[in-house]
Amino acid sequence: MILAVIDGQGGGLGAKLTEELRKAMPDAQILAVGTNAVATERMIKAGADRAATGENAVKVVCRRADVITGPVGIVVADSMMGEITPAIALAVAQSSAKRVLVPVGKCETVVVGSEDKTISELIGKAVRRIARQNESCE
């Protein structure tokens, strides 16, 4: 299974997702894509198999992935202080991959109805959902 982890800013959420996915699914191929070099580097250190940075890397990885994960902002153009370009949001949204997004309620994008949990709890829930990816949607 090919897992794409996409993150920007400082890459903390993507690094934690990468680390937890590596533990839960040691045989999965984890491709990390950062919108900046700092985010990419943190995901590499967290255990990604391969990594790249930038808009075109997101487009390419979204075509190959079975599952895409990251903060909910990766599908919102101009989010994360502008790091998510319209092309990045479109690539994630149009991918045939399953998307398991972490509902980080920061700034302008709030997902109503998402549980009030810590980032660690939300990442745990996302990892469990990805690990049982072959089950039907909840």
PDB file of N, CA and C in Angstrom, residues 35-83:
ATOM      1  N   THR A  35       5.163  21.020   1.763  1.00  0.00           N
ATOM      2  CA  THR A  35       5.026  22.226   0.946  1.00  0.00           C
ATOM      3  C   THR A  35       6.238  23.125   1.123  1.00  0.00           C
ATOM      4  N   ASN A  36       7.115  22.751   2.063  1.00  0.00           N
ATOM      5  CA  ASN A  36       8.377  23.464   2.267  1.00  0.00           C
ATOM      6  C   ASN A  36       9.410  22.450   2.764  1.00  0.00           C
ATOM      7  N   ALA A  37      10.675  22.828   2.698  1.00  0.00           N
ATOM      8  CA  ALA A  37      11.765  21.905   3.038  1.00  0.00           C
ATOM      9  C   ALA A  37      11.758  21.492   4.505  1.00  0.00           C
ATOM     10  N   VAL A  38      11.332  22.378   5.399  1.00  0.00           N
ATOM     11  CA  VAL A  38      11.297  22.049   6.826  1.00  0.00           C
ATOM     12  C   VAL A  38      10.299  20.916   7.076  1.00  0.00           C
ATOM     13  N   ALA A  39       9.111  21.028   6.514  1.00  0.00           N
ATOM     14  CA  ALA A  39       8.098  19.985   6.686  1.00  0.00           C
ATOM     15  C   ALA A  39       8.585  18.660   6.104  1.00  0.00           C
ATOM     16  N   THR A  40       9.178  18.717   4.934  1.00  0.00           N
ATOM     17  CA  THR A  40       9.687  17.499   4.298  1.00  0.00           C
ATOM     18  C   THR A  40      10.748  16.837   5.168  1.00  0.00           C
ATOM     19  N   GLU A  41      11.690  17.609   5.666  1.00  0.00           N
ATOM     20  CA  GLU A  41      12.770  17.072   6.492  1.00  0.00           C
ATOM     21  C   GLU A  41      12.233  16.401   7.751  1.00  0.00           C
ATOM     22  N   ARG A  42      11.238  17.007   8.378  1.00  0.00           N
ATOM     23  CA  ARG A  42      10.674  16.399   9.605  1.00  0.00           C
ATOM     24  C   ARG A  42      10.015  15.059   9.302  1.00  0.00           C
ATOM     25  N   MET A  43       9.358  14.948   8.150  1.00  0.00           N
ATOM     26  CA  MET A  43       8.703  13.683   7.800  1.00  0.00           C
ATOM     27  C   MET A  43       9.731  12.616   7.423  1.00  0.00           C
ATOM     28  N   ILE A  44      10.836  13.012   6.828  1.00  0.00           N
ATOM     29  CA  ILE A  44      11.925  12.068   6.545  1.00  0.00           C
ATOM     30  C   ILE A  44      12.462  11.508   7.861  1.00  0.00           C
ATOM     31  N   LYS A  45      12.738  12.389   8.795  1.00  0.00           N
ATOM     32  CA  LYS A  45      13.256  11.958  10.099  1.00  0.00           C
ATOM     33  C   LYS A  45      12.267  11.069  10.847  1.00  0.00           C
ATOM     34  N   ALA A  46      10.976  11.238  10.562  1.00  0.00           N
ATOM     35  CA  ALA A  46       9.938  10.449  11.233  1.00  0.00           C
ATOM     36  C   ALA A  46       9.769   9.063  10.621  1.00  0.00           C
ATOM     37  N   GLY A  47      10.438   8.801   9.485  1.00  0.00           N
ATOM     38  CA  GLY A  47      10.398   7.453   8.930  1.00  0.00           C
ATOM     39  C   GLY A  47       9.814   7.286   7.547  1.00  0.00           C
ATOM     40  N   ALA A  48       9.623   8.364   6.799  1.00  0.00           N
ATOM     41  CA  ALA A  48       9.120   8.232   5.431  1.00  0.00           C
ATOM     42  C   ALA A  48      10.131   7.464   4.576  1.00  0.00           C
ATOM     43  N   ASP A  49       9.623   6.657   3.655  1.00  0.00           N
ATOM     44  CA  ASP A  49      10.494   5.913   2.749  1.00  0.00           C
ATOM     45  C   ASP A  49      11.131   6.831   1.710  1.00  0.00           C
ATOM     46  N   ARG A  50      10.332   7.737   1.207  1.00  0.00           N
ATOM     47  CA  ARG A  50      10.809   8.705   0.217  1.00  0.00           C
ATOM     48  C   ARG A  50      10.106  10.019   0.490  1.00  0.00           C
ATOM     49  N   ALA A  51      10.717  11.100   0.030  1.00  0.00           N
ATOM     50  CA  ALA A  51      10.115  12.407   0.288  1.00  0.00           C
ATOM     51  C   ALA A  51      10.488  13.390  -0.801  1.00  0.00           C
ATOM     52  N   ALA A  52       9.639  14.378  -0.962  1.00  0.00           N
ATOM     53  CA  ALA A  52       9.876  15.452  -1.924  1.00  0.00           C
ATOM     54  C   ALA A  52       9.177  16.705  -1.414  1.00  0.00           C
ATOM     55  N   THR A  53       9.494  17.802  -2.059  1.00  0.00           N
ATOM     56  CA  THR A  53       8.951  19.086  -1.631  1.00  0.00           C
ATOM     57  C   THR A  53       8.323  19.808  -2.814  1.00  0.00           C
ATOM     58  N   GLY A  54       7.175  20.430  -2.574  1.00  0.00           N
ATOM     59  CA  GLY A  54       6.609  21.348  -3.543  1.00  0.00           C
ATOM     60  C   GLY A  54       5.354  20.878  -4.246  1.00  0.00           C
ATOM     61  N   GLU A  55       4.813  21.806  -5.014  1.00  0.00           N
ATOM     62  CA  GLU A  55       3.542  21.605  -5.691  1.00  0.00           C
ATOM     63  C   GLU A  55       3.568  20.436  -6.674  1.00  0.00           C
ATOM     64  N   ASN A  56       4.579  20.361  -7.512  1.00  0.00           N
ATOM     65  CA  ASN A  56       4.608  19.277  -8.489  1.00  0.00           C
ATOM     66  C   ASN A  56       4.760  17.921  -7.816  1.00  0.00           C
ATOM     67  N   ALA A  57       5.519  17.873  -6.741  1.00  0.00           N
ATOM     68  CA  ALA A  57       5.660  16.614  -5.999  1.00  0.00           C
ATOM     69  C   ALA A  57       4.306  16.153  -5.462  1.00  0.00           C
ATOM     70  N   VAL A  58       3.499  17.082  -4.972  1.00  0.00           N
ATOM     71  CA  VAL A  58       2.158  16.721  -4.499  1.00  0.00           C
ATOM     72  C   VAL A  58       1.349  16.133  -5.647  1.00  0.00           C
ATOM     73  N   LYS A  59       1.381  16.773  -6.804  1.00  0.00           N
ATOM     74  CA  LYS A  59       0.619  16.286  -7.963  1.00  0.00           C
ATOM     75  C   LYS A  59       1.022  14.856  -8.327  1.00  0.00           C
ATOM     76  N   VAL A  60       2.318  14.592  -8.377  1.00  0.00           N
ATOM     77  CA  VAL A  60       2.819  13.270  -8.761  1.00  0.00           C
ATOM     78  C   VAL A  60       2.438  12.220  -7.728  1.00  0.00           C
ATOM     79  N   VAL A  61       2.655  12.513  -6.451  1.00  0.00           N
ATOM     80  CA  VAL A  61       2.361  11.546  -5.394  1.00  0.00           C
ATOM     81  C   VAL A  61       0.863  11.270  -5.311  1.00  0.00           C
ATOM     82  N   CYS A  62       0.028  12.265  -5.522  1.00  0.00           N
ATOM     83  CA  CYS A  62      -1.425  12.060  -5.479  1.00  0.00           C
ATOM     84  C   CYS A  62      -1.902  11.105  -6.568  1.00  0.00           C
ATOM     85  N   ARG A  63      -1.173  11.017  -7.663  1.00  0.00           N
ATOM     86  CA  ARG A  63      -1.534  10.072  -8.729  1.00  0.00           C
ATOM     87  C   ARG A  63      -1.160   8.639  -8.368  1.00  0.00           C
ATOM     88  N   ARG A  64      -0.195   8.444  -7.459  1.00  0.00           N
ATOM     89  CA  ARG A  64       0.322   7.117  -7.126  1.00  0.00           C
ATOM     90  C   ARG A  64      -0.254   6.537  -5.839  1.00  0.00           C
ATOM     91  N   ALA A  65      -0.747   7.379  -4.972  1.00  0.00           N
ATOM     92  CA  ALA A  65      -1.118   6.949  -3.617  1.00  0.00           C
ATOM     93  C   ALA A  65      -2.415   6.154  -3.569  1.00  0.00           C
ATOM     94  N   ASP A  66      -2.449   5.219  -2.625  1.00  0.00           N
ATOM     95  CA  ASP A  66      -3.691   4.519  -2.300  1.00  0.00           C
ATOM     96  C   ASP A  66      -4.470   5.298  -1.240  1.00  0.00           C
ATOM     97  N   VAL A  67      -3.726   5.943  -0.338  1.00  0.00           N
ATOM     98  CA  VAL A  67      -4.319   6.750   0.732  1.00  0.00           C
ATOM     99  C   VAL A  67      -3.514   8.040   0.843  1.00  0.00           C
ATOM    100  N   ILE A  68      -4.217   9.151   1.002  1.00  0.00           N
ATOM    101  CA  ILE A  68      -3.594  10.451   1.242  1.00  0.00           C
ATOM    102  C   ILE A  68      -4.034  10.909   2.619  1.00  0.00           C
ATOM    103  N   THR A  69      -3.071  11.357   3.416  1.00  0.00           N
ATOM    104  CA  THR A  69      -3.411  11.865   4.740  1.00  0.00           C
ATOM    105  C   THR A  69      -2.643  13.143   5.032  1.00  0.00           C
ATOM    106  N   GLY A  70      -3.181  13.912   5.947  1.00  0.00           N
ATOM    107  CA  GLY A  70      -2.593  15.181   6.347  1.00  0.00           C
ATOM    108  C   GLY A  70      -3.678  16.030   6.990  1.00  0.00           C
ATOM    109  N   PRO A  71      -3.379  17.270   7.277  1.00  0.00           N
ATOM    110  CA  PRO A  71      -4.402  18.153   7.851  1.00  0.00           C
ATOM    111  C   PRO A  71      -5.487  18.457   6.817  1.00  0.00           C
ATOM    112  N   VAL A  72      -6.688  18.737   7.290  1.00  0.00           N
ATOM    113  CA  VAL A  72      -7.810  19.013   6.393  1.00  0.00           C
ATOM    114  C   VAL A  72      -7.497  20.170   5.433  1.00  0.00           C
ATOM    115  N   GLY A  73      -6.608  21.049   5.833  1.00  0.00           N
ATOM    116  CA  GLY A  73      -6.248  22.188   4.991  1.00  0.00           C
ATOM    117  C   GLY A  73      -5.630  21.834   3.652  1.00  0.00           C
ATOM    118  N   ILE A  74      -5.178  20.601   3.468  1.00  0.00           N
ATOM    119  CA  ILE A  74      -4.558  20.255   2.173  1.00  0.00           C
ATOM    120  C   ILE A  74      -5.563  20.205   1.034  1.00  0.00           C
ATOM    121  N   VAL A  75      -6.847  20.286   1.353  1.00  0.00           N
ATOM    122  CA  VAL A  75      -7.857  20.357   0.293  1.00  0.00           C
ATOM    123  C   VAL A  75      -8.476  21.750   0.184  1.00  0.00           C
ATOM    124  N   VAL A  76      -7.897  22.724   0.877  1.00  0.00           N
ATOM    125  CA  VAL A  76      -8.427  24.085   0.874  1.00  0.00           C
ATOM    126  C   VAL A  76      -7.373  25.030   0.287  1.00  0.00           C
ATOM    127  N   ALA A  77      -7.658  25.540  -0.903  1.00  0.00           N
ATOM    128  CA  ALA A  77      -6.719  26.445  -1.561  1.00  0.00           C
ATOM    129  C   ALA A  77      -6.407  27.651  -0.682  1.00  0.00           C
ATOM    130  N   ASP A  78      -5.159  28.030  -0.655  1.00  0.00           N
ATOM    131  CA  ASP A  78      -4.638  29.179   0.088  1.00  0.00           C
ATOM    132  C   ASP A  78      -4.603  28.982   1.600  1.00  0.00           C
ATOM    133  N   SER A  79      -4.880  27.765   2.084  1.00  0.00           N
ATOM    134  CA  SER A  79      -4.789  27.530   3.526  1.00  0.00           C
ATOM    135  C   SER A  79      -3.331  27.407   3.929  1.00  0.00           C
ATOM    136  N   MET A  80      -3.121  27.234   5.210  1.00  0.00           N
ATOM    137  CA  MET A  80      -1.790  27.118   5.790  1.00  0.00           C
ATOM    138  C   MET A  80      -0.921  28.316   5.375  1.00  0.00           C
ATOM    139  N   MET A  81      -1.512  29.489   5.544  1.00  0.00           N
ATOM    140  CA  MET A  81      -0.854  30.766   5.238  1.00  0.00           C
ATOM    141  C   MET A  81      -0.392  30.852   3.778  1.00  0.00           C
ATOM    142  N   GLY A  82      -1.160  30.213   2.891  1.00  0.00           N
ATOM    143  CA  GLY A  82      -0.880  30.280   1.468  1.00  0.00           C
ATOM    144  C   GLY A  82      -0.013  29.155   0.943  1.00  0.00           C
ATOM    145  N   GLU A  83       0.452  28.253   1.807  1.00  0.00           N
ATOM    146  CA  GLU A  83       1.303  27.158   1.339  1.00  0.00           C
ATOM    147  C   GLU A  83       0.538  26.149   0.485  1.00  0.00           C
TER     148      GLU A  83
END
